[in-house]
Tab-separated table of N, CA and C in Angstrom:
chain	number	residue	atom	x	y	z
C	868	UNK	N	0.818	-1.195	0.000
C	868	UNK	CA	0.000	0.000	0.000
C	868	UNK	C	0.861	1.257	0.000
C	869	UNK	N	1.971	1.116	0.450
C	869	UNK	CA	2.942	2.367	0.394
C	869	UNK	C	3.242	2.658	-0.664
C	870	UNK	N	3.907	1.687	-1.363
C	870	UNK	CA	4.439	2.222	-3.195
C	870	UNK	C	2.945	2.713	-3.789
C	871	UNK	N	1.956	2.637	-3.290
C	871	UNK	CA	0.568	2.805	-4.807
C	871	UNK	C	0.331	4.266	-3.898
C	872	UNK	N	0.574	4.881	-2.182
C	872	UNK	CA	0.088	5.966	-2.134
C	872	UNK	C	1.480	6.925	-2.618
C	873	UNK	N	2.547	6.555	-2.565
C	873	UNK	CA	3.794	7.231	-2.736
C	873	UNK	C	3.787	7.551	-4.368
C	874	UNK	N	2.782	6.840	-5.184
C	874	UNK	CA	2.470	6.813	-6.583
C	874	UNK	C	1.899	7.860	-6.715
C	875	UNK	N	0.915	7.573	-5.794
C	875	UNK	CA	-0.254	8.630	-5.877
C	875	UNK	C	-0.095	10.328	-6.126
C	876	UNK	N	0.764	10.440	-5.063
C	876	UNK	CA	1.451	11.892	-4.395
C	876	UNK	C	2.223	11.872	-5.266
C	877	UNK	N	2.659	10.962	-6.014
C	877	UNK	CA	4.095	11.919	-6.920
C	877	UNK	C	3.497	11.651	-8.579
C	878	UNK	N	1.901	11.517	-8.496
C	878	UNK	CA	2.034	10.937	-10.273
C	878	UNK	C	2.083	12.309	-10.868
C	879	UNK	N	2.362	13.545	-10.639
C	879	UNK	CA	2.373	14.748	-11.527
C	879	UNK	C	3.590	13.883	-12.089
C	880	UNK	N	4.925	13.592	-10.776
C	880	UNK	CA	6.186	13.659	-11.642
C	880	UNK	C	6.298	12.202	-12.342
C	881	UNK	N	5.349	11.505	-12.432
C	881	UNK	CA	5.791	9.872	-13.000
C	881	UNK	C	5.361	10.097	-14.693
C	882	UNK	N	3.809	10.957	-14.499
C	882	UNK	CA	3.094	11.290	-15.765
C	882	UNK	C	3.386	12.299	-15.987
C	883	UNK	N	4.003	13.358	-15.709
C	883	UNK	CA	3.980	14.844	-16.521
C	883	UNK	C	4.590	15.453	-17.446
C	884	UNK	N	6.274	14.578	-17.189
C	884	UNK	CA	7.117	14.593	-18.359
C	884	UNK	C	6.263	14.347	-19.688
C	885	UNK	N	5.822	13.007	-19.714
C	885	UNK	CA	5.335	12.597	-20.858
C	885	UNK	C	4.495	13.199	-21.140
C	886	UNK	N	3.456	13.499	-20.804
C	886	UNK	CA	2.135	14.387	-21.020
C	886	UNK	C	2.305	15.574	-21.510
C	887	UNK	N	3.183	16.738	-20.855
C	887	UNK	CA	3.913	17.734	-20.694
C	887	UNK	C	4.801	18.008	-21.757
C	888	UNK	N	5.757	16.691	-22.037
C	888	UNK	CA	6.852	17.221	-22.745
C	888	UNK	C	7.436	16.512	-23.871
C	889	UNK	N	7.207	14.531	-23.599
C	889	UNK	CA	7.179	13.727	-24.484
C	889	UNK	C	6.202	13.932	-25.691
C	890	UNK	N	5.065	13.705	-25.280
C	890	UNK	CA	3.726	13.425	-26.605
C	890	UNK	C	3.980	14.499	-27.181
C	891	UNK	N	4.144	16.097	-26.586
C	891	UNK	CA	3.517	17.416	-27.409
C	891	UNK	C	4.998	17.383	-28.552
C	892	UNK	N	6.562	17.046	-27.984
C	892	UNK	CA	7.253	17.030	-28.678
C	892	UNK	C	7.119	16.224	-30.195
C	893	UNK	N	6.426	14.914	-29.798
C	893	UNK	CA	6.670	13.797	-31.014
C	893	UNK	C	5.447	14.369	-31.919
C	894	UNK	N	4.406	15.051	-30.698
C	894	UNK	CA	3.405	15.110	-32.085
C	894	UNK	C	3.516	16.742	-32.666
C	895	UNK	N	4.721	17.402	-31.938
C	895	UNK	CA	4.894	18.784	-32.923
C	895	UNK	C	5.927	18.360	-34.327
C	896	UNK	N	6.603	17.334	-34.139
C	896	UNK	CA	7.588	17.150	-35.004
C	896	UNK	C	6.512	16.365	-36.344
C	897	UNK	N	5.842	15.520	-35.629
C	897	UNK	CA	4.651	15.079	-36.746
C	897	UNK	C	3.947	15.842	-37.478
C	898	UNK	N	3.216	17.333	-36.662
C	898	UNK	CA	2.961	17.831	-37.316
C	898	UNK	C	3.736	19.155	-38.429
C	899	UNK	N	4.910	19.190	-37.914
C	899	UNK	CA	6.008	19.590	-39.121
C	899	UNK	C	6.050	19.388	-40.123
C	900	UNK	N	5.732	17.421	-40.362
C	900	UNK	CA	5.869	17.062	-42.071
C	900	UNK	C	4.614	16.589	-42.428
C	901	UNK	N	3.117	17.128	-41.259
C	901	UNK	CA	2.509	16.966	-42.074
C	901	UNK	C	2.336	18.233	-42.832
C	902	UNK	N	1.087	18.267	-43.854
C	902	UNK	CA	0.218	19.077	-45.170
C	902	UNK	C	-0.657	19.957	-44.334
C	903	UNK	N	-1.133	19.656	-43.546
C	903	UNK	CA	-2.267	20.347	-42.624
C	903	UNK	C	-1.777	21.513	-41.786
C	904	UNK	N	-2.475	22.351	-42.002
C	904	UNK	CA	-2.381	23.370	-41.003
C	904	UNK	C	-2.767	23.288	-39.629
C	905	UNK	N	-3.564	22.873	-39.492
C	905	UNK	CA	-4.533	22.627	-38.145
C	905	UNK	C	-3.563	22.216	-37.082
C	906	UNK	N	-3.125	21.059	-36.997
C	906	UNK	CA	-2.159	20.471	-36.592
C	906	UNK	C	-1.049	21.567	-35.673
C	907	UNK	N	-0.314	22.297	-36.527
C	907	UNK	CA	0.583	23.247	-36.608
C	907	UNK	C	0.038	24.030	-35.651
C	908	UNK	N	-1.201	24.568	-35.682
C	908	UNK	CA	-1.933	25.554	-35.090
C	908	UNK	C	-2.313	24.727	-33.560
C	909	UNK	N	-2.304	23.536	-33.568
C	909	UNK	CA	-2.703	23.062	-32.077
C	909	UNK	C	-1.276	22.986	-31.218
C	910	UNK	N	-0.203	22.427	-31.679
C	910	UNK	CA	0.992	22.146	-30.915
C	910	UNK	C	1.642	23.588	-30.877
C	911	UNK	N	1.850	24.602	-31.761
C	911	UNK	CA	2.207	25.864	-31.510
C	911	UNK	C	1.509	26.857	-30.483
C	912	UNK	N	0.444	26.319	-30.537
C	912	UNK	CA	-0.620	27.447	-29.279
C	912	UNK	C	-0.123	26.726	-28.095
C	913	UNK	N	-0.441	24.836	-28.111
C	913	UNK	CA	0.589	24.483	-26.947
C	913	UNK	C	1.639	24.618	-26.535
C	914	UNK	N	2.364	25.141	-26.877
C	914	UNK	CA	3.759	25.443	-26.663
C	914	UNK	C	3.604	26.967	-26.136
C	915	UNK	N	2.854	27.899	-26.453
C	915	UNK	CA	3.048	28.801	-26.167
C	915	UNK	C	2.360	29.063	-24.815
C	916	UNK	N	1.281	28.220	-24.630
C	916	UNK	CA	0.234	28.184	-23.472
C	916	UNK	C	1.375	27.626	-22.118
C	917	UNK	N	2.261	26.552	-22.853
C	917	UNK	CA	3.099	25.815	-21.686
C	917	UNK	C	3.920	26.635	-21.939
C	918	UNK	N	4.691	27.660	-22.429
C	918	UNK	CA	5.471	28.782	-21.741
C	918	UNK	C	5.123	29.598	-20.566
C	919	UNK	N	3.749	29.660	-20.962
C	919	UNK	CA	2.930	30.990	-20.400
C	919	UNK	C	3.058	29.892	-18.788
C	920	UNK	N	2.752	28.953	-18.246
C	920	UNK	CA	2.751	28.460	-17.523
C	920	UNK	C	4.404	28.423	-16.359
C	921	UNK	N	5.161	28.177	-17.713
C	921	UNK	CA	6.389	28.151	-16.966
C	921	UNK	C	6.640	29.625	-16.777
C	922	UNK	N	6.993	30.299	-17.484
C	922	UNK	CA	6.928	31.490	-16.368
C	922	UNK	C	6.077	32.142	-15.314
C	923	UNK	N	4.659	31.701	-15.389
C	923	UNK	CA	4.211	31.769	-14.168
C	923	UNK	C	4.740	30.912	-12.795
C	924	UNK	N	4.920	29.782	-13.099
C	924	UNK	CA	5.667	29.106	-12.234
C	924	UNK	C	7.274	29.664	-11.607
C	925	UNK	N	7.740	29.967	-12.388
C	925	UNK	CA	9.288	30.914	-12.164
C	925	UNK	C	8.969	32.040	-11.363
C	926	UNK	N	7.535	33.101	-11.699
C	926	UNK	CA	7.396	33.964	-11.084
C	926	UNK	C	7.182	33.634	-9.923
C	927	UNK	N	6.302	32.946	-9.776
C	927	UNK	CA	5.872	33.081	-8.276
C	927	UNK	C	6.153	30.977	-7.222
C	928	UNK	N	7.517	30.808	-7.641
C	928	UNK	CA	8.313	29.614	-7.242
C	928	UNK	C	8.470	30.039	-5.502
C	929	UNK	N	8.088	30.658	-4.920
C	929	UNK	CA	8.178	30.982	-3.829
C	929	UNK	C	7.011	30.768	-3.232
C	930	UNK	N	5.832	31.001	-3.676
C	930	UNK	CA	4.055	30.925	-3.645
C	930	UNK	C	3.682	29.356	-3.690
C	931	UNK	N	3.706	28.780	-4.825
C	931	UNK	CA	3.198	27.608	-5.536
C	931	UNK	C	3.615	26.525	-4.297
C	932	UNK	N	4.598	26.237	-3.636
C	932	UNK	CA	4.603	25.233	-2.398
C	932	UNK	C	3.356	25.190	-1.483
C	933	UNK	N	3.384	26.424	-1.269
C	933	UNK	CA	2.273	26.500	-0.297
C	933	UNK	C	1.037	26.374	-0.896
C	934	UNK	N	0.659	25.649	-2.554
C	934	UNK	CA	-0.742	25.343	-2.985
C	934	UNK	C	-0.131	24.162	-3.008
C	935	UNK	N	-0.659	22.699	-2.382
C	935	UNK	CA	0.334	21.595	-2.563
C	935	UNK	C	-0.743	20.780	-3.891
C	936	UNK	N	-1.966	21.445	-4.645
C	936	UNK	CA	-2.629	20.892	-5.563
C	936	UNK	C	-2.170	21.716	-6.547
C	937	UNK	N	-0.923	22.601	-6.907
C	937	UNK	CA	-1.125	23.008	-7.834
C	937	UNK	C	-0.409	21.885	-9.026
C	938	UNK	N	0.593	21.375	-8.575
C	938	UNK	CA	0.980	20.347	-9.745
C	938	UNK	C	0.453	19.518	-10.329
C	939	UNK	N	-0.761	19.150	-9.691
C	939	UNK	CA	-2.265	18.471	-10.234
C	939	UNK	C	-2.936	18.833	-11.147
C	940	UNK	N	-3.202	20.399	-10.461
C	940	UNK	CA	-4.311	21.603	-11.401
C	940	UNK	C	-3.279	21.696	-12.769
C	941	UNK	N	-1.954	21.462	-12.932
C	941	UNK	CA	-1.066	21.965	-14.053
C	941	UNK	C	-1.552	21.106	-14.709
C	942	UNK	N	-0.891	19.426	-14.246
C	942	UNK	CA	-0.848	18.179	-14.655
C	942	UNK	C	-2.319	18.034	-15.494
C	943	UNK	N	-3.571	18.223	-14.839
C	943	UNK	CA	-5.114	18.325	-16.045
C	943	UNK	C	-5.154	18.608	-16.608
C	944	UNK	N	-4.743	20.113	-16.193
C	944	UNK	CA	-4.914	21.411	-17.298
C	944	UNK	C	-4.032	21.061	-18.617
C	945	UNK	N	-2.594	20.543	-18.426
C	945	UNK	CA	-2.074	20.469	-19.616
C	945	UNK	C	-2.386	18.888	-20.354
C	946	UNK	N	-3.261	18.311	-19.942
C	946	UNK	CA	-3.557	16.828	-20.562
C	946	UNK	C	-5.023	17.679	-21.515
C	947	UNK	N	-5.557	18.380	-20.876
C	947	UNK	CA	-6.606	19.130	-21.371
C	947	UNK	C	-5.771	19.725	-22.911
C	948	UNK	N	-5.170	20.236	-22.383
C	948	UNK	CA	-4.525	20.955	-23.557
C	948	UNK	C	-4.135	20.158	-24.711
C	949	UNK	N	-3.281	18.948	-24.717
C	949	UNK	CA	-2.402	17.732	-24.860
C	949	UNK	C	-3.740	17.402	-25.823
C	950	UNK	N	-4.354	16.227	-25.550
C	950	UNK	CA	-4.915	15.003	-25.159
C	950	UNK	C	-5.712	15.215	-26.491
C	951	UNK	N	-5.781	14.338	-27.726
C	951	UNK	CA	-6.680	14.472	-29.010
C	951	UNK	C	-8.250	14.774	-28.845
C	952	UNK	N	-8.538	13.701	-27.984
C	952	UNK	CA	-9.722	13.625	-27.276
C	952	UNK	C	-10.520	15.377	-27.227
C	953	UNK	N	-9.523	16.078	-26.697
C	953	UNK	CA	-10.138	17.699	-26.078
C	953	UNK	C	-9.724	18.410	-27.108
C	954	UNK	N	-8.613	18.413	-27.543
C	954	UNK	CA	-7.552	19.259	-28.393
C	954	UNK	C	-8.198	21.334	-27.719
C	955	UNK	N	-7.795	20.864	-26.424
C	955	UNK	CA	-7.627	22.292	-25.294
C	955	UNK	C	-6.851	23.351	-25.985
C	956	UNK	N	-5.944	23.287	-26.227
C	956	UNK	CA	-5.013	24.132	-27.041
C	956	UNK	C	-5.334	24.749	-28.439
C	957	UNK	N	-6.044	24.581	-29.035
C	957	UNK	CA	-6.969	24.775	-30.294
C	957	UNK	C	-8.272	25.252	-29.816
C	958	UNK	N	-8.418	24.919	-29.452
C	958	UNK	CA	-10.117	25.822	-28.629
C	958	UNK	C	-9.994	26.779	-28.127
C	959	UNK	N	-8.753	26.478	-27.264
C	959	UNK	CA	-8.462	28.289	-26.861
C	959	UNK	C	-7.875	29.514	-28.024
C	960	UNK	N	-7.174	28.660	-28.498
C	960	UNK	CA	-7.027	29.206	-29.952
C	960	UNK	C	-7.855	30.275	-30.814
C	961	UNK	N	-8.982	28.959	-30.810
C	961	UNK	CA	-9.778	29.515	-31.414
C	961	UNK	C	-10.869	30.733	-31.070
C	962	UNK	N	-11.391	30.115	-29.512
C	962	UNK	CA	-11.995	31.130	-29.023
C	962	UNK	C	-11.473	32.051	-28.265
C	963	UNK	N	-10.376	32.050	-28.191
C	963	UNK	CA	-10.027	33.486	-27.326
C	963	UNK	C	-8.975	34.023	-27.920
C	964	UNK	N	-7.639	33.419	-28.242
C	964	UNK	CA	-6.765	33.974	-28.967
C	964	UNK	C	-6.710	34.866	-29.971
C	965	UNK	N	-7.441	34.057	-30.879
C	965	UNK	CA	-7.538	34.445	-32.566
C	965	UNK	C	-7.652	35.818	-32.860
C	966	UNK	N	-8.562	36.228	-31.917
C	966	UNK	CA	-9.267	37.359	-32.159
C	966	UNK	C	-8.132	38.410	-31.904
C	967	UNK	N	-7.792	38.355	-30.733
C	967	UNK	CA	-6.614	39.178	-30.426
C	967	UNK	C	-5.051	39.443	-31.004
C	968	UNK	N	-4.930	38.115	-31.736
C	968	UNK	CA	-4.141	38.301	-32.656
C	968	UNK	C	-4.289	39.060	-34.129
C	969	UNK	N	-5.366	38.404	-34.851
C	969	UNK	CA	-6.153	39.234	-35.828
C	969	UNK	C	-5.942	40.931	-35.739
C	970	UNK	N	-6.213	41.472	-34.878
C	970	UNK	CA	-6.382	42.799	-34.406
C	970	UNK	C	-5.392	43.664	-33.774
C	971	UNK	N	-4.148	42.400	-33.830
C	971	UNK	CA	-2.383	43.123	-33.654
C	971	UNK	C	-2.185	43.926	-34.580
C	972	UNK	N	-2.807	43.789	-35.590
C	972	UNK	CA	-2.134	44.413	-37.034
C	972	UNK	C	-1.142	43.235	-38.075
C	973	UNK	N	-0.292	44.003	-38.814
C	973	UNK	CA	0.549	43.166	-39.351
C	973	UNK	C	1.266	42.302	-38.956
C	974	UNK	N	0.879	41.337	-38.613
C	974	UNK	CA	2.028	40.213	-37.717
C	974	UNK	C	2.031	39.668	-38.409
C	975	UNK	N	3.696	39.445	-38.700
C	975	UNK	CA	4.166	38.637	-39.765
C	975	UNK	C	4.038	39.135	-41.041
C	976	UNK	N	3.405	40.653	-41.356
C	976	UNK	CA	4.034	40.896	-42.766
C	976	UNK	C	2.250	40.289	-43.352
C	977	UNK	N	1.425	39.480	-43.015
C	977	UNK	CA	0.528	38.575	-43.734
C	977	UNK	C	-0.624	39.531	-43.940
C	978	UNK	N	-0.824	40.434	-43.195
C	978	UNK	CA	-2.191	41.368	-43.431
C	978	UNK	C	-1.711	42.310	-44.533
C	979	UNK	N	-0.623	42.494	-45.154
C	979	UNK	CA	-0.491	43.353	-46.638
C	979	UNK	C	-0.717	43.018	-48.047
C	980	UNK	N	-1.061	41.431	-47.732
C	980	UNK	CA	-1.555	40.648	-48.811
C	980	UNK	C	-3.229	40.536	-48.855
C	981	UNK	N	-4.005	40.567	-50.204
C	981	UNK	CA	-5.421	40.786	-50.287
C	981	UNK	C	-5.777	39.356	-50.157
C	982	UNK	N	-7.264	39.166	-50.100
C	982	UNK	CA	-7.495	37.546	-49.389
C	982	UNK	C	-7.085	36.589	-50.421
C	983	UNK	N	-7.354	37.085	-51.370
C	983	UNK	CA	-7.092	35.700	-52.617
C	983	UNK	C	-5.137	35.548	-52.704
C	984	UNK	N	-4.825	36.349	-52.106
C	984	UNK	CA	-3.779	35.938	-52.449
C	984	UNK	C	-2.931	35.418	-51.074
C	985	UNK	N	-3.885	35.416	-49.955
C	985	UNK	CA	-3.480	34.889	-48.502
C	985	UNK	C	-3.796	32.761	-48.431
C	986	UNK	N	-4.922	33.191	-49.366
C	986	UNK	CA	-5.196	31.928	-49.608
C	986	UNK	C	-4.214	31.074	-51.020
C	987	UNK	N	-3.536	31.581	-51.451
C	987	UNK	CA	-2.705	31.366	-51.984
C	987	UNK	C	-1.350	30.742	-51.590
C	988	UNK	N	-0.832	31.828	-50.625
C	988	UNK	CA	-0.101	32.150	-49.921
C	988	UNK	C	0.010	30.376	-48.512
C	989	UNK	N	-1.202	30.351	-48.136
C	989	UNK	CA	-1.486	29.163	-47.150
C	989	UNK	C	-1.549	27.616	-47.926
C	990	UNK	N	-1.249	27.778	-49.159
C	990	UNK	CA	-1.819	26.352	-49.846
C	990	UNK	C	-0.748	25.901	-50.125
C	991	UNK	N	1.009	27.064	-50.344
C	991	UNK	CA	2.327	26.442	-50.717
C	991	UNK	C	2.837	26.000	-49.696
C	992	UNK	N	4.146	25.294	-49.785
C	992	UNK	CA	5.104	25.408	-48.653
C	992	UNK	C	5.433	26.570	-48.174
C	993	UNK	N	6.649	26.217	-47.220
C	993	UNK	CA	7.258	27.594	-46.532
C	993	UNK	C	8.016	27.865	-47.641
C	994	UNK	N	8.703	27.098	-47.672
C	994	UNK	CA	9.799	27.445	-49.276
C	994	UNK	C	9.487	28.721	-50.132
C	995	UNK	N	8.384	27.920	-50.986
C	995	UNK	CA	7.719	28.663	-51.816
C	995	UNK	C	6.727	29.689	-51.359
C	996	UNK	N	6.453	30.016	-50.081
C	996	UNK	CA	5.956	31.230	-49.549
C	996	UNK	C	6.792	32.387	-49.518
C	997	UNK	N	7.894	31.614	-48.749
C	997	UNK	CA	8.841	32.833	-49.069
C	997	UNK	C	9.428	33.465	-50.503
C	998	UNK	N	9.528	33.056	-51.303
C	998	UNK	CA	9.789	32.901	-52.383
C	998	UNK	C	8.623	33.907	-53.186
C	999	UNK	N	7.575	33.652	-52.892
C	999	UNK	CA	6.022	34.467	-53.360
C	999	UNK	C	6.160	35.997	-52.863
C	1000	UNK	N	6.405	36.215	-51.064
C	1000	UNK	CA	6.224	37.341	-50.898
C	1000	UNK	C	7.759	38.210	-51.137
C	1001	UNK	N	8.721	37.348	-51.091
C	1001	UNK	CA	9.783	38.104	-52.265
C	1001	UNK	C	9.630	38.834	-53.518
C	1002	UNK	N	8.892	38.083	-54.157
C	1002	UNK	CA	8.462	38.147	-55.265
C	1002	UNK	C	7.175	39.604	-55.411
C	1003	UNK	N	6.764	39.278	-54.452
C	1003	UNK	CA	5.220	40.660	-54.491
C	1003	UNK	C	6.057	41.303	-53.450
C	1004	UNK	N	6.803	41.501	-52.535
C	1004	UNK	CA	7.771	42.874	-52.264
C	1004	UNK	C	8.168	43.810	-53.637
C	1005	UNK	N	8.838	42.832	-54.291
C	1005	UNK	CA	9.937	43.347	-55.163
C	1005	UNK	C	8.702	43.895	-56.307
C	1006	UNK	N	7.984	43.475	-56.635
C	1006	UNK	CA	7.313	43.272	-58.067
C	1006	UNK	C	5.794	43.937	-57.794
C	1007	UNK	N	5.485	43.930	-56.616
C	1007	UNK	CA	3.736	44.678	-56.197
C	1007	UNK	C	2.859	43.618	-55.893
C	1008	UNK	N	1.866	43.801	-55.789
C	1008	UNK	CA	0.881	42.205	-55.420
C	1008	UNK	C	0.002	42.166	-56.513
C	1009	UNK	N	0.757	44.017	-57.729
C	1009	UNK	CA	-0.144	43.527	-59.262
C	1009	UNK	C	0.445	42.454	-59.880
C	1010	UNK	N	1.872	42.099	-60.097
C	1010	UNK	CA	2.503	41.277	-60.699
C	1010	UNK	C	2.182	40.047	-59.976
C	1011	UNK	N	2.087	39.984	-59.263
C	1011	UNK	CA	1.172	38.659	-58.252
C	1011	UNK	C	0.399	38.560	-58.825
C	1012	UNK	N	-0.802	39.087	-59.030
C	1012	UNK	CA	-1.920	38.489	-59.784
C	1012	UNK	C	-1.935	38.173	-61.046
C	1013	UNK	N	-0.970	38.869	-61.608
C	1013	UNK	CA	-1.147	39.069	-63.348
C	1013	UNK	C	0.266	37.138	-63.212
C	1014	UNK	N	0.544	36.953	-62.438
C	1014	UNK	CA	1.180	35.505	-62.443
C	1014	UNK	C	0.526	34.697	-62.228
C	1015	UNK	N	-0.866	34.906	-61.031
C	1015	UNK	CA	-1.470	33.426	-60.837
C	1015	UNK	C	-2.793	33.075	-61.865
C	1016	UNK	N	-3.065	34.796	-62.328
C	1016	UNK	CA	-3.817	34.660	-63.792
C	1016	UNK	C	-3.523	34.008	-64.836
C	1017	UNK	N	-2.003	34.174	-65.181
C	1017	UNK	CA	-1.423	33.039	-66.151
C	1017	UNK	C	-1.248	32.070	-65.947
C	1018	UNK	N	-1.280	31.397	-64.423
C	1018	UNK	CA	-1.146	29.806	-64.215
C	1018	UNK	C	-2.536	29.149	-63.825
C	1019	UNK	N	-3.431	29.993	-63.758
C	1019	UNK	CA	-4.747	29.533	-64.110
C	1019	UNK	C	-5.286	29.138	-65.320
C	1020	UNK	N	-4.878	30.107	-65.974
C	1020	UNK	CA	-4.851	29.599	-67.593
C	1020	UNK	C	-4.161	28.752	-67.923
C	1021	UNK	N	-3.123	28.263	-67.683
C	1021	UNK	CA	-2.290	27.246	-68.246
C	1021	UNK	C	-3.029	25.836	-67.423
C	1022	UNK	N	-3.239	25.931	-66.364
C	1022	UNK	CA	-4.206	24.740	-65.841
C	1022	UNK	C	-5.233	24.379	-66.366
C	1023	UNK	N	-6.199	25.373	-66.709
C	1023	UNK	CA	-7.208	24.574	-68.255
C	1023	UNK	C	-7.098	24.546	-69.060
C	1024	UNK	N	-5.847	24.362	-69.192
C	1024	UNK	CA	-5.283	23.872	-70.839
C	1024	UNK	C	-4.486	22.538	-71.059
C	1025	UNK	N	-4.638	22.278	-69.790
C	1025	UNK	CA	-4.054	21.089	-69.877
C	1025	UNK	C	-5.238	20.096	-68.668
């Protein structure tokens, strides 16, 4: 009965690595080579949500002893986040983040491009993204269009 309560009290640290730091790693690297955006958008908000955590924890490492449930409340919260099942990290994303990002302004350079050509822009690689807004720096986002006009045409022609 001692080893299963000594389990008990310490499963933040038996499960948290993995939860915490194993899964989100293997499945950010997965979602690297996948095609999907979505993906990208769930393990990057996680990562940034589990920053936001660790420096709260750094801040106030003097406080947090004296809550002896907080490594618990972390340990949920980030399986919440984690866990396919919830996909926590994307929901917050979606409903609370987004908005506030949207309304930074130009982040990343991406709000100077018109929609058809954002959607453009989201369908290449990185490679060839960069490569595009090189291209409409140097050239305008008229020569942008007057290019994907000609490769539209060449697609129903073949």
């Amino acid at each position: 009965m001692g080893v299963l309560a000594s389990m008990a009290r310490n499963l933040d640290t038996i499960i948290g690595p993995g939860v915490m730091l194993l899964f989100p790693l293997y499945s950010s690297m997965r979602a690297i080579e996948s095609p999907s955006t979505l993906d990208d958008q769930q393990w990057l908000t996680y990562w940034v949500l589990y920053s936001f955590i660790t420096l709260f924890e750094l801040s106030f490492y003097k406080i947090l002893p004296w809550f002896p449930i907080w490594p618990y409340m972390k340990l949920v919260f980030c399986m919440w986040l984690v866990l396919p099942m919830f996909n926590g990290a994307s929901f917050l994303y979606e409903n609370y983040v987004r908005q506030y990002v949207k309304n930074i302004g130009n982040y990343g350079g991406f709000n100077k491009y018109q929609e058809e050509q954002k959607k453009v822009l989201q369908m290449i690689s990185l490679d060839a993204r960069k490569a595009v807004e090189r291209y409409i720096d140097r050239f305008g986002p008229d020569a942008f269009e007057r290019v994907i006009k000609v490769a539209e045409k060449e697609a129903r022609k073949h």
